CSV table of C-alpha atoms and ligand atoms in Angstrom, one decimal:
chain,number,residue,atom,x,y,z
A,1,MET,CA,-33.6,-8.5,-18.2
A,2,LEU,CA,-32.9,-10.8,-15.3
A,3,LEU,CA,-32.7,-7.7,-13.1
A,4,GLU,CA,-36.2,-7.6,-11.6
A,5,ASP,CA,-38.2,-4.4,-11.5
A,6,LYS,CA,-40.0,-3.5,-8.3
A,7,LYS,CA,-43.5,-4.0,-9.4
A,8,SER,CA,-43.4,-7.8,-9.2
A,9,LYS,CA,-41.1,-8.7,-6.2
A,10,LYS,CA,-39.9,-7.4,-2.9
A,11,GLN,CA,-36.4,-6.0,-2.2
A,12,LYS,CA,-33.7,-8.5,-3.0
A,13,ASN,CA,-30.9,-9.0,-0.4
A,14,VAL,CA,-27.3,-9.9,-1.0
A,15,ARG,CA,-25.5,-11.7,1.7
A,16,VAL,CA,-21.7,-11.1,2.3
A,17,ARG,CA,-21.0,-14.0,4.7
A,18,ASP,CA,-23.4,-13.2,7.6
A,19,ILE,CA,-24.0,-9.5,6.6
A,20,VAL,CA,-27.2,-8.8,4.7
A,21,ILE,CA,-27.1,-5.9,2.3
A,22,GLY,CA,-30.6,-4.7,1.4
A,23,GLY,CA,-32.3,-5.6,4.8
A,24,PRO,CA,-33.5,-3.3,7.5
A,25,GLU,CA,-30.0,-2.6,8.9
A,26,LYS,CA,-27.8,-0.2,7.0
A,27,VAL,CA,-24.4,-1.7,6.2
A,28,ILE,CA,-21.2,0.1,6.9
A,29,ILE,CA,-18.2,-0.7,4.8
A,30,SER,CA,-15.0,1.0,5.6
A,31,GLY,CA,-11.2,0.9,5.5
A,32,PRO,CA,-8.3,2.6,3.8
A,33,CYS,CA,-8.2,3.5,0.1
A,34,SER,CA,-5.1,1.3,-0.2
A,35,VAL,CA,-3.8,-1.6,1.9
A,36,GLU,CA,-0.5,0.0,2.9
A,37,ASP,CA,1.2,-2.6,5.1
A,38,TYR,CA,0.2,-5.3,7.6
A,39,GLU,CA,0.6,-3.3,10.8
A,40,THR,CA,-1.3,-0.2,9.6
A,41,MET,CA,-4.1,-2.4,8.3
A,42,ARG,CA,-4.3,-4.2,11.6
A,43,LYS,CA,-4.5,-1.0,13.6
A,44,ILE,CA,-7.1,0.5,11.3
A,45,THR,CA,-9.2,-2.7,11.5
A,46,SER,CA,-9.0,-2.9,15.2
A,47,GLY,CA,-10.5,0.6,15.4
A,48,LEU,CA,-13.2,-0.1,12.7
A,49,LYS,CA,-14.3,-3.3,14.5
A,50,LYS,CA,-14.8,-1.4,17.7
A,51,CYS,CA,-17.0,1.3,16.1
A,52,GLY,CA,-19.3,-1.2,14.4
A,53,VAL,CA,-18.1,-1.4,10.8
A,54,GLN,CA,-19.5,-4.7,9.3
A,55,ILE,CA,-17.4,-5.1,6.1
A,56,LEU,CA,-13.7,-4.2,5.8
A,57,ARG,CA,-12.4,-2.5,2.6
A,58,GLY,CA,-8.9,-2.0,1.4
A,59,GLY,CA,-7.5,-1.5,-2.1
A,60,ALA,CA,-4.8,-4.0,-3.3
A,61,PHE,CA,-4.9,-3.3,-7.0
A,62,LYS,CA,-5.2,0.5,-7.4
A,63,PRO,CA,-6.5,2.1,-10.6
A,64,ARG,CA,-4.4,5.3,-10.4
A,65,THR,CA,-4.6,8.2,-12.9
A,66,SER,CA,-0.8,8.4,-13.1
A,67,PRO,CA,1.2,5.2,-13.8
A,68,TYR,CA,3.9,6.7,-11.5
A,69,ASP,CA,1.6,6.8,-8.5
A,70,PHE,CA,1.4,3.9,-6.0
A,71,GLN,CA,-0.3,1.0,-7.8
A,72,GLY,CA,-1.1,-1.1,-4.7
A,73,LEU,CA,0.5,-4.1,-3.0
A,74,LYS,CA,-1.5,-6.3,-5.4
A,75,HIS,CA,-1.5,-10.0,-4.3
A,76,GLU,CA,0.4,-9.2,-1.2
A,77,GLY,CA,-2.3,-6.6,-0.4
A,78,VAL,CA,-5.0,-9.3,-0.8
A,79,LYS,CA,-3.1,-11.5,1.5
A,80,ILE,CA,-2.8,-8.8,4.2
A,81,LEU,CA,-6.5,-7.9,3.9
A,82,HIS,CA,-7.5,-11.6,4.1
A,83,GLU,CA,-5.4,-12.2,7.2
A,84,VAL,CA,-6.6,-9.1,9.0
A,85,GLY,CA,-10.2,-9.8,8.1
A,86,LYS,CA,-9.8,-13.3,9.6
A,87,GLU,CA,-8.2,-12.1,12.8
A,88,PHE,CA,-11.0,-9.5,13.4
A,89,ASP,CA,-13.8,-11.8,12.0
A,90,MET,CA,-14.9,-9.3,9.3
A,91,PRO,CA,-15.8,-10.0,5.7
A,92,ILE,CA,-13.5,-8.2,3.2
A,93,VAL,CA,-14.0,-6.4,-0.1
A,94,THR,CA,-11.4,-5.3,-2.6
A,95,GLU,CA,-11.3,-4.2,-6.2
A,96,ILE,CA,-10.1,-6.6,-8.9
A,97,MET,CA,-9.2,-4.8,-12.1
A,98,ASP,CA,-8.1,-7.6,-14.3
A,99,ALA,CA,-10.0,-10.8,-15.1
A,100,ARG,CA,-6.7,-12.6,-15.1
A,101,ASP,CA,-6.3,-12.0,-11.3
A,102,LEU,CA,-9.7,-13.4,-10.4
A,103,GLU,CA,-8.8,-17.0,-10.1
A,104,SER,CA,-5.9,-16.4,-7.7
A,105,CYS,CA,-7.7,-13.8,-5.6
A,106,ALA,CA,-11.4,-14.8,-5.4
A,107,GLU,CA,-11.0,-17.6,-2.9
A,108,HIS,CA,-9.4,-15.1,-0.4
A,109,LEU,CA,-12.2,-12.5,-0.7
A,110,ASP,CA,-15.8,-12.2,0.5
A,111,MET,CA,-16.9,-9.6,-2.0
A,112,ILE,CA,-15.3,-8.2,-5.2
A,113,GLN,CA,-15.4,-4.6,-6.1
A,114,VAL,CA,-15.6,-3.5,-9.8
A,115,GLY,CA,-14.3,0.0,-9.9
A,116,SER,CA,-15.7,3.0,-11.7
A,117,ARG,CA,-13.2,2.7,-14.5
A,118,ASN,CA,-14.0,-0.9,-15.1
A,119,MET,CA,-17.8,-0.7,-15.2
A,120,TYR,CA,-17.6,-1.0,-19.0
A,121,ASN,CA,-15.1,-3.8,-18.9
A,122,TYR,CA,-17.4,-6.5,-20.3
A,123,THR,CA,-14.8,-9.2,-20.3
A,124,LEU,CA,-14.3,-8.7,-16.6
A,125,LEU,CA,-18.1,-8.5,-15.9
A,126,LYS,CA,-18.8,-11.7,-17.9
A,127,GLU,CA,-16.0,-13.5,-16.1
A,128,LEU,CA,-17.5,-12.5,-12.7
A,129,GLY,CA,-20.6,-14.4,-13.7
A,130,ASN,CA,-18.6,-17.6,-13.2
A,131,TYR,CA,-17.9,-16.8,-9.5
A,132,ASN,CA,-20.1,-17.5,-6.6
A,133,ILE,CA,-19.1,-14.3,-4.8
A,134,PRO,CA,-21.0,-11.1,-4.2
A,135,ILE,CA,-20.0,-8.2,-6.4
A,136,LEU,CA,-19.9,-4.5,-5.5
A,137,LEU,CA,-20.5,-2.7,-8.9
A,138,LYS,CA,-19.4,0.9,-8.9
A,139,ARG,CA,-21.0,3.3,-11.3
A,140,GLY,CA,-18.9,4.4,-14.2
A,141,MET,CA,-18.0,8.1,-13.7
A,142,SER,CA,-20.0,9.0,-16.8
A,143,ALA,CA,-22.4,6.1,-16.9
A,144,THR,CA,-26.2,6.6,-17.3
A,145,LEU,CA,-28.6,4.5,-15.3
A,146,THR,CA,-29.2,2.2,-18.3
A,147,GLU,CA,-25.5,1.6,-18.8
A,148,TRP,CA,-25.0,0.9,-15.2
A,149,LEU,CA,-28.0,-1.5,-15.0
A,150,ASN,CA,-26.7,-3.2,-18.1
A,151,ALA,CA,-23.3,-3.7,-16.5
A,152,ALA,CA,-25.1,-5.4,-13.6
A,153,GLU,CA,-27.1,-7.4,-16.1
A,154,TYR,CA,-23.8,-8.7,-17.7
A,155,ILE,CA,-22.8,-10.2,-14.4
A,156,ILE,CA,-26.3,-11.6,-13.5
A,157,SER,CA,-26.9,-13.1,-17.0
A,158,SER,CA,-23.5,-14.7,-16.9
A,159,GLY,CA,-24.5,-16.7,-13.8
A,160,ASN,CA,-23.9,-14.5,-10.7
A,161,PRO,CA,-27.1,-13.0,-9.2
A,162,ASP,CA,-25.4,-11.4,-6.2
A,163,VAL,CA,-24.8,-7.9,-7.4
A,164,VAL,CA,-24.9,-4.7,-5.2
A,165,LEU,CA,-24.7,-1.3,-6.9
A,166,CYS,CA,-22.5,1.5,-5.6
A,167,GLU,CA,-23.1,5.2,-6.4
A,168,ARG,CA,-19.7,6.9,-6.2
A,169,GLY,CA,-20.4,10.2,-8.0
A,170,ILE,CA,-20.3,11.3,-11.6
A,171,ARG,CA,-18.2,13.9,-13.4
A,172,THR,CA,-20.0,17.2,-13.8
A,173,PHE,CA,-18.9,20.8,-14.5
A,174,GLU,CA,-18.3,21.3,-10.8
A,175,THR,CA,-14.7,21.2,-9.7
A,176,TYR,CA,-15.0,22.1,-6.0
A,177,THR,CA,-15.9,18.5,-5.3
A,178,ARG,CA,-14.0,15.6,-6.9
A,179,ASN,CA,-17.3,14.2,-8.3
A,180,THR,CA,-21.0,14.9,-7.8
A,181,LEU,CA,-22.7,12.3,-5.7
A,182,ASP,CA,-25.8,11.5,-7.7
A,183,LEU,CA,-28.4,10.8,-5.1
A,184,ASN,CA,-31.1,11.1,-7.7
A,185,LEU,CA,-30.2,7.7,-9.0
A,186,VAL,CA,-30.0,6.1,-5.5
A,187,ALA,CA,-33.7,7.2,-5.0
A,188,ALA,CA,-34.5,6.1,-8.6
A,189,ILE,CA,-33.0,2.6,-8.1
A,190,LYS,CA,-34.8,2.1,-4.8
A,191,GLU,CA,-38.0,3.2,-6.4
A,192,ASN,CA,-37.8,1.0,-9.5
A,193,TYR,CA,-35.5,-2.0,-9.0
A,194,ASN,CA,-34.9,-4.9,-6.7
A,195,ILE,CA,-31.2,-4.5,-6.3
A,196,PRO,CA,-29.3,-3.3,-3.2
A,197,ILE,CA,-27.4,0.0,-3.5
A,198,ILE,CA,-24.5,1.3,-1.4
A,199,VAL,CA,-23.5,5.0,-1.4
A,200,ASP,CA,-19.8,6.1,-1.5
A,201,PRO,CA,-19.6,9.7,-0.1
A,202,SER,CA,-15.7,9.5,-0.1
A,203,HIS,CA,-15.2,9.3,-3.9
A,204,GLY,CA,-18.5,11.1,-4.3
A,205,THR,CA,-17.2,14.3,-2.7
A,206,GLY,CA,-13.4,14.0,-2.5
A,207,ARG,CA,-13.5,16.1,0.6
A,208,ARG,CA,-13.4,14.6,4.1
A,209,GLU,CA,-15.4,17.4,5.7
A,210,LEU,CA,-18.4,16.5,3.5
A,211,VAL,CA,-18.4,12.8,4.1
A,212,GLY,CA,-20.6,12.9,7.2
A,213,LYS,CA,-23.5,14.9,5.8
A,214,MET,CA,-23.4,13.0,2.5
A,215,SER,CA,-23.5,9.7,4.3
A,216,LEU,CA,-26.7,10.7,6.0
A,217,ALA,CA,-28.1,12.1,2.7
A,218,GLY,CA,-27.3,8.8,1.0
A,219,ILE,CA,-29.3,6.9,3.6
A,220,VAL,CA,-32.2,9.3,3.3
A,221,ALA,CA,-32.2,8.9,-0.5
A,222,GLY,CA,-32.6,5.1,0.0
A,223,GLY,CA,-29.1,3.7,0.2
A,224,ASP,CA,-28.7,0.3,1.9
A,225,GLY,CA,-25.4,1.4,3.4
A,226,VAL,CA,-22.3,3.4,2.9
A,227,ILE,CA,-18.7,2.7,1.9
A,228,ILE,CA,-16.3,5.2,3.5
A,229,GLU,CA,-12.5,5.6,3.3
A,230,SER,CA,-10.9,5.7,6.8
A,231,HIS,CA,-7.5,5.6,8.3
A,232,ILE,CA,-5.8,5.9,11.7
A,233,ASN,CA,-3.8,8.8,10.3
A,234,PRO,CA,-5.9,10.2,7.4
A,235,ASP,CA,-3.4,12.8,6.3
A,236,LYS,CA,-0.8,10.1,5.9
A,237,ALA,CA,-3.0,7.8,3.8
A,238,ILE,CA,-1.0,6.8,0.6
A,239,SER,CA,-4.0,7.4,-1.7
A,240,ASP,CA,-7.1,9.6,-1.4
A,241,ALA,CA,-5.9,11.3,1.8
A,242,LYS,CA,-8.1,14.4,1.2
A,243,GLN,CA,-11.3,12.3,1.4
A,244,THR,CA,-10.2,9.9,4.1
A,245,ILE,CA,-11.6,10.4,7.6
A,246,SER,CA,-10.4,9.4,11.0
A,247,ILE,CA,-11.9,6.4,13.0
A,248,GLU,CA,-13.3,8.9,15.5
A,249,ASN,CA,-15.1,10.8,12.7
A,250,LEU,CA,-16.4,7.5,11.3
A,251,SER,CA,-17.7,6.4,14.7
A,252,GLU,CA,-19.7,9.6,14.9
A,253,ILE,CA,-21.1,9.1,11.4
A,254,ILE,CA,-22.1,5.5,12.3
A,255,SER,CA,-24.0,6.6,15.4
A,256,ASN,CA,-25.8,9.3,13.3
A,257,ILE,CA,-26.8,6.6,10.7
A,258,LYS,CA,-28.1,4.4,13.5
A,259,LYS,CA,-30.3,7.2,14.7
A,260,ILE,CA,-32.1,7.5,11.4
A,261,GLU,CA,-31.8,4.0,9.8
A,262,ASN,CA,-35.3,2.9,11.0
A,263,LEU,CA,-36.9,5.8,9.2
A,264,PHE,CA,-35.8,4.8,5.7
B,1,LIG,C1,-11.7,3.0,-4.6
B,1,LIG,O1,-12.7,2.5,-4.1
B,1,LIG,O2,-10.7,3.3,-3.9
B,1,LIG,C2,-11.8,3.5,-6.0
B,1,LIG,C3,-10.7,3.5,-6.8
B,1,LIG,O3,-13.1,3.8,-6.4
B,1,LIG,P1,-13.7,4.3,-7.8
B,1,LIG,O4,-13.5,3.1,-8.7
B,1,LIG,O5,-15.1,4.6,-7.4
B,1,LIG,O6,-12.9,5.5,-8.2
B,2,LIG,MN1,-10.0,5.6,-3.1
């Protein structure tokens, strides 16, 4: 395993432009589930910048359960995210689902997300090893710790050491929440491995009213930061509206994280 265990070395950091994930400061990644159009993305980003979000997210290629649901603006979405990120001087992260889209998209991105459904896509993971760009590797919704770490290992052993894990909840028997945010593994990874980890309380709960508390819980469990879906008009978000929070709500969550970040 190239992925180092904790006994030998100190915590590894991954740099996304000038943002350090895995250092003393907790990193806030936020933005809409989907990039919807240029103007909406600009308005959201302007709000996010003011409340201290460090990395901007927005989905361009969307892995939707139904093929009839909005599939994302694809390359046009990447272009919008790139332009808005440049205007507000924020690094950007988006999901790439297909290895064939990597070459045309990677140069416009600062970080690439591998989504939950693609954690087992070994062709994509190996291909990401050829890119000199940090990867946000979401946990498969039924993946064990070993499977998840091996997915990271695929990318690292193919030549790209800059992998950040993202706990986004797993499927359990509970249906009240969309997923069960598995903070056990956040603590376990912090305890045993030298790899940064981000917590996603949006997909981890599927309910906006739970996002604030679970963000704090994620930090207490050892998360190096959070990724949160936000929108200027959450109820109107094209995808994942029920778990999307307002900029005002996000701002409050960020100030609560700031209050406790030095303790963990
Ligand atoms: C997302 O980030 O919008 C997303 C689709 O996440 P996940 O792959 O965790 O479901
Ligand atoms: Mn989403």
